Coordinates of C-alpha atoms in Angstrom, one line a residue:
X1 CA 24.6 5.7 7.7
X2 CA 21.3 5.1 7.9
X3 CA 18.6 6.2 4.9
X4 CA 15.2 7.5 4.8
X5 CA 12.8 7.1 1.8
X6 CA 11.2 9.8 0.7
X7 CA 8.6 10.1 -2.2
X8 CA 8.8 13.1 -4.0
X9 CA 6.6 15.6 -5.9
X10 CA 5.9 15.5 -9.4
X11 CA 8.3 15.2 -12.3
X12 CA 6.8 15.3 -15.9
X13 CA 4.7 12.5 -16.9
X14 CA 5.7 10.3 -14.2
X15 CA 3.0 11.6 -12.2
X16 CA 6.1 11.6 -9.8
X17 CA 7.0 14.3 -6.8
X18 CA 10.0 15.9 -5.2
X19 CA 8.7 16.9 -1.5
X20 CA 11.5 15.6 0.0
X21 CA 10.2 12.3 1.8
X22 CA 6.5 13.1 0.1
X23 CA 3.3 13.6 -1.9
X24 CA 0.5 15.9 -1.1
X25 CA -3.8 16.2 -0.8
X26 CA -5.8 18.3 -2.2
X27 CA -9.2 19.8 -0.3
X28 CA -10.6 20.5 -3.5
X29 CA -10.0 17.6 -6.4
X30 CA -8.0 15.8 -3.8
X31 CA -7.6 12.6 -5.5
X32 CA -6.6 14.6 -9.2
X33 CA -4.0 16.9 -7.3
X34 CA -2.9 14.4 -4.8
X35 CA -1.9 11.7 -7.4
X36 CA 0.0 14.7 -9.3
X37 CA 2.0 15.6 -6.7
X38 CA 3.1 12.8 -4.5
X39 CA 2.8 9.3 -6.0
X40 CA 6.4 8.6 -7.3
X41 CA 10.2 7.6 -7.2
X42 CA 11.7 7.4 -3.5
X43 CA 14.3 9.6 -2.5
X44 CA 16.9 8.5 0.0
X45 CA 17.8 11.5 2.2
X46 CA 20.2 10.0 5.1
X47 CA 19.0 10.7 8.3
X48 CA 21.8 13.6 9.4
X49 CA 20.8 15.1 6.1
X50 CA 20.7 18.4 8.4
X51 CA 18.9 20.6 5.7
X52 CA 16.2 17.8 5.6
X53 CA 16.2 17.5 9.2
X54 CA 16.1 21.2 9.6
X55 CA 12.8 21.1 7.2
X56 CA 10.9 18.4 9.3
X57 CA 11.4 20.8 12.7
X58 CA 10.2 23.6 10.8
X59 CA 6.9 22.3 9.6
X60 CA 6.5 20.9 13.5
X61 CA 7.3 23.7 14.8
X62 CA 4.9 25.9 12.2
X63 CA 2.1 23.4 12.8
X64 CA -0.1 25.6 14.9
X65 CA -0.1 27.4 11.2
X66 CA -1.5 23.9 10.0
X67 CA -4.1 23.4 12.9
X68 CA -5.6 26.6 12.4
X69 CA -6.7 25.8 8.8
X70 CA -7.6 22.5 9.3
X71 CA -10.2 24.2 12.3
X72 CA -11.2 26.8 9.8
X73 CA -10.0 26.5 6.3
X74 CA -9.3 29.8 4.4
X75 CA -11.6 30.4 1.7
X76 CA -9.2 30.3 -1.0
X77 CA -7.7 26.9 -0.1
X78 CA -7.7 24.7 -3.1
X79 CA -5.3 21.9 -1.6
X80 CA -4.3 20.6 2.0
X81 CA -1.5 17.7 2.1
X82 CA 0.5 16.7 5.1
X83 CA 3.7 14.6 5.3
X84 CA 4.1 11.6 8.0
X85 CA 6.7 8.8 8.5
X86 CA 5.8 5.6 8.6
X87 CA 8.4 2.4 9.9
X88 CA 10.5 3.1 12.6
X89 CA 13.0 5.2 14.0
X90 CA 16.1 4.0 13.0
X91 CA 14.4 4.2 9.4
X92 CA 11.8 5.2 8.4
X93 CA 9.7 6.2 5.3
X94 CA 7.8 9.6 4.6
X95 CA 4.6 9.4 2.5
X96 CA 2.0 12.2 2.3
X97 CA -1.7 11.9 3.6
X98 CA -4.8 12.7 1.5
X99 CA -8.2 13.3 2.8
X100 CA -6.7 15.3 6.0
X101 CA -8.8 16.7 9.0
X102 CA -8.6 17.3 12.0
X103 CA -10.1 14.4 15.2
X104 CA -9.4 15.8 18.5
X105 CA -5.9 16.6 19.3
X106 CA -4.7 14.7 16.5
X107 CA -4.4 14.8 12.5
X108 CA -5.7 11.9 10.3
X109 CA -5.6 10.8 6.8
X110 CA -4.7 8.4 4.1
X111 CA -1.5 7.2 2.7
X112 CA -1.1 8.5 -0.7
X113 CA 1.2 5.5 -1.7
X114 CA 1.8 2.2 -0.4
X115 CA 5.3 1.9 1.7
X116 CA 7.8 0.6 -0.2
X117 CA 10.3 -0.5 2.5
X118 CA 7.5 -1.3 5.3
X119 CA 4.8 -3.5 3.2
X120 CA 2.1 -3.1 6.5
X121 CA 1.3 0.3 5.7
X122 CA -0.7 0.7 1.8
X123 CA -2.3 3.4 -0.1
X124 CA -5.7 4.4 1.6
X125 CA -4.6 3.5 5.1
X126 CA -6.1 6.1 7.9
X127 CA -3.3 7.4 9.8
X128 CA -3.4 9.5 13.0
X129 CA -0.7 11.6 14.1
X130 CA -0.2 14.7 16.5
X131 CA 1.1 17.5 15.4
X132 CA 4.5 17.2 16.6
X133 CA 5.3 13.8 14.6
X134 CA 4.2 15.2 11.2
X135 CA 7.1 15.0 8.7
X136 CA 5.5 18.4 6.5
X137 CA 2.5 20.2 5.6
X138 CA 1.7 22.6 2.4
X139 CA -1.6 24.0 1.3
X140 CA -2.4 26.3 -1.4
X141 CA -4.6 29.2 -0.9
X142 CA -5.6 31.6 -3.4
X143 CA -2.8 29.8 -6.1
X144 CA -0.1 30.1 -3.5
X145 CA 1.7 27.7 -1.5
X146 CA 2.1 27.4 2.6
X147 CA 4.5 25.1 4.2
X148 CA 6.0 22.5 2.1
X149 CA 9.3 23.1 3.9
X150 CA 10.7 19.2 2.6
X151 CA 10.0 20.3 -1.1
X152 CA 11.8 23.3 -0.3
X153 CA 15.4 20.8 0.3
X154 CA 14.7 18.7 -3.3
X155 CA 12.8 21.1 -5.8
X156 CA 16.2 22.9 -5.7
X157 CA 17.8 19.7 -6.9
X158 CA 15.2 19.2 -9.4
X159 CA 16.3 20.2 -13.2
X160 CA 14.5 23.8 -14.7
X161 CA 11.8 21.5 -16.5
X162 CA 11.3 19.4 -13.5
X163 CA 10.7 22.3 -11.2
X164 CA 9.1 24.4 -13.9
X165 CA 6.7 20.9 -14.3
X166 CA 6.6 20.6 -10.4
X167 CA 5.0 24.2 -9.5
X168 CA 2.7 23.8 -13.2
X169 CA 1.0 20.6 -11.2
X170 CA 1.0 22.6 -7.7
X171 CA -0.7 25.4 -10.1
X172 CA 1.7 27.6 -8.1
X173 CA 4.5 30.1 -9.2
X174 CA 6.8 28.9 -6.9
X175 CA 7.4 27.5 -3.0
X176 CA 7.2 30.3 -0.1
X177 CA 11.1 31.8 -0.1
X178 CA 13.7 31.2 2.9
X179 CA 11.9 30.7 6.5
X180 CA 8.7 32.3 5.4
X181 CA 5.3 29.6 6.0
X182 CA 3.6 31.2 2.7
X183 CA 4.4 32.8 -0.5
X184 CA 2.8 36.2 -1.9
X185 CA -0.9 36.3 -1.0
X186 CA -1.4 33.2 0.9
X187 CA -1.7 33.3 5.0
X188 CA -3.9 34.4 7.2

């Protein structure tokens, strides 16, 4: 069975992260709320992990949701992270992307970590990816959170002072609920 590394969000003072597979950017502070909330231990989620799996389509297929605030960010938006693999297919690693806008049909940024497993791709390295090969996105707009359907799968698995730590670093009360894209006042 075949593994994919993930780094997750943060946990305490590791400046670690449970998004399954990832990190996060920030628009505003990127750099301070980036490092909080991605660069950490990996995670290896197998690749028929079918809640994981069920994650990644999600945030594909809500990506239009992502487009439309990288084309016109909402006032309120103090963070802006996307999720990409890097490797192959048969296995591959998922790091977030700081630093994320929007060049023609495709979304670029920088790794937020080096790779662990694939020593070609390092921290700062501009990435472009379209939409539909994005891993996970997650913004927070007016302290509430918007995608971050992979953190949805781990922060569950987290303990209480993990996840309480987690959402304290996100300066969020908690990730969106069920199939919704954002939590309490975020959205458009």
């Amino acid at each position: 069975m075949m593994t994919n590394p993930c780094r997750c969000l943060p946990i305490l003072a590791l400046s670690a992260a449970l998004v399954a597979c990832g990190g996060t950017e920030g628009t505003a502070q990127p750099e301070k709320r980036a490092t909080a909330a991605a660069s950490g231990p990996i995670v290896d989620v197998t690749q028929d992990d079918a809640e994981m799996n069920a994650a990644i389509a999600r945030a594909r297929a809500t990506s239009g949701e992502l487009l439309a605030r990288l084309r016109q960010p909402p006032s309120g938006m103090s963070y802006l992270g996307v999720k990409v693999q890097v490797g192959d297919d048969r296995r591959g690693e998922h790091i977030w992307l700081y630093g994320v806008r929007l060049e023609g049909e495709r979304i670029a940024g920088r790794l937020l970590d080096d790779a662990e497993y694939f020593p070609q791709y390092h921290q700062g390295d501009e990435i472009r990816v379209l939409p539909s090969e994005i891993s996970d996105w997650m913004t927070v707009e007016d302290g509430h959170a918007c995608g971050g359907f992979t953190a949805r799968v781990l922060i569950p698995r987290l303990s209480p002072a993990e996840r309480k730590e987690y959402l304290r670093s996100m300066e969020i009360p908690r990730l969106p609920p069920g199939d919704q894209v954002c939590d309490g006042g975020a959205g458009r």
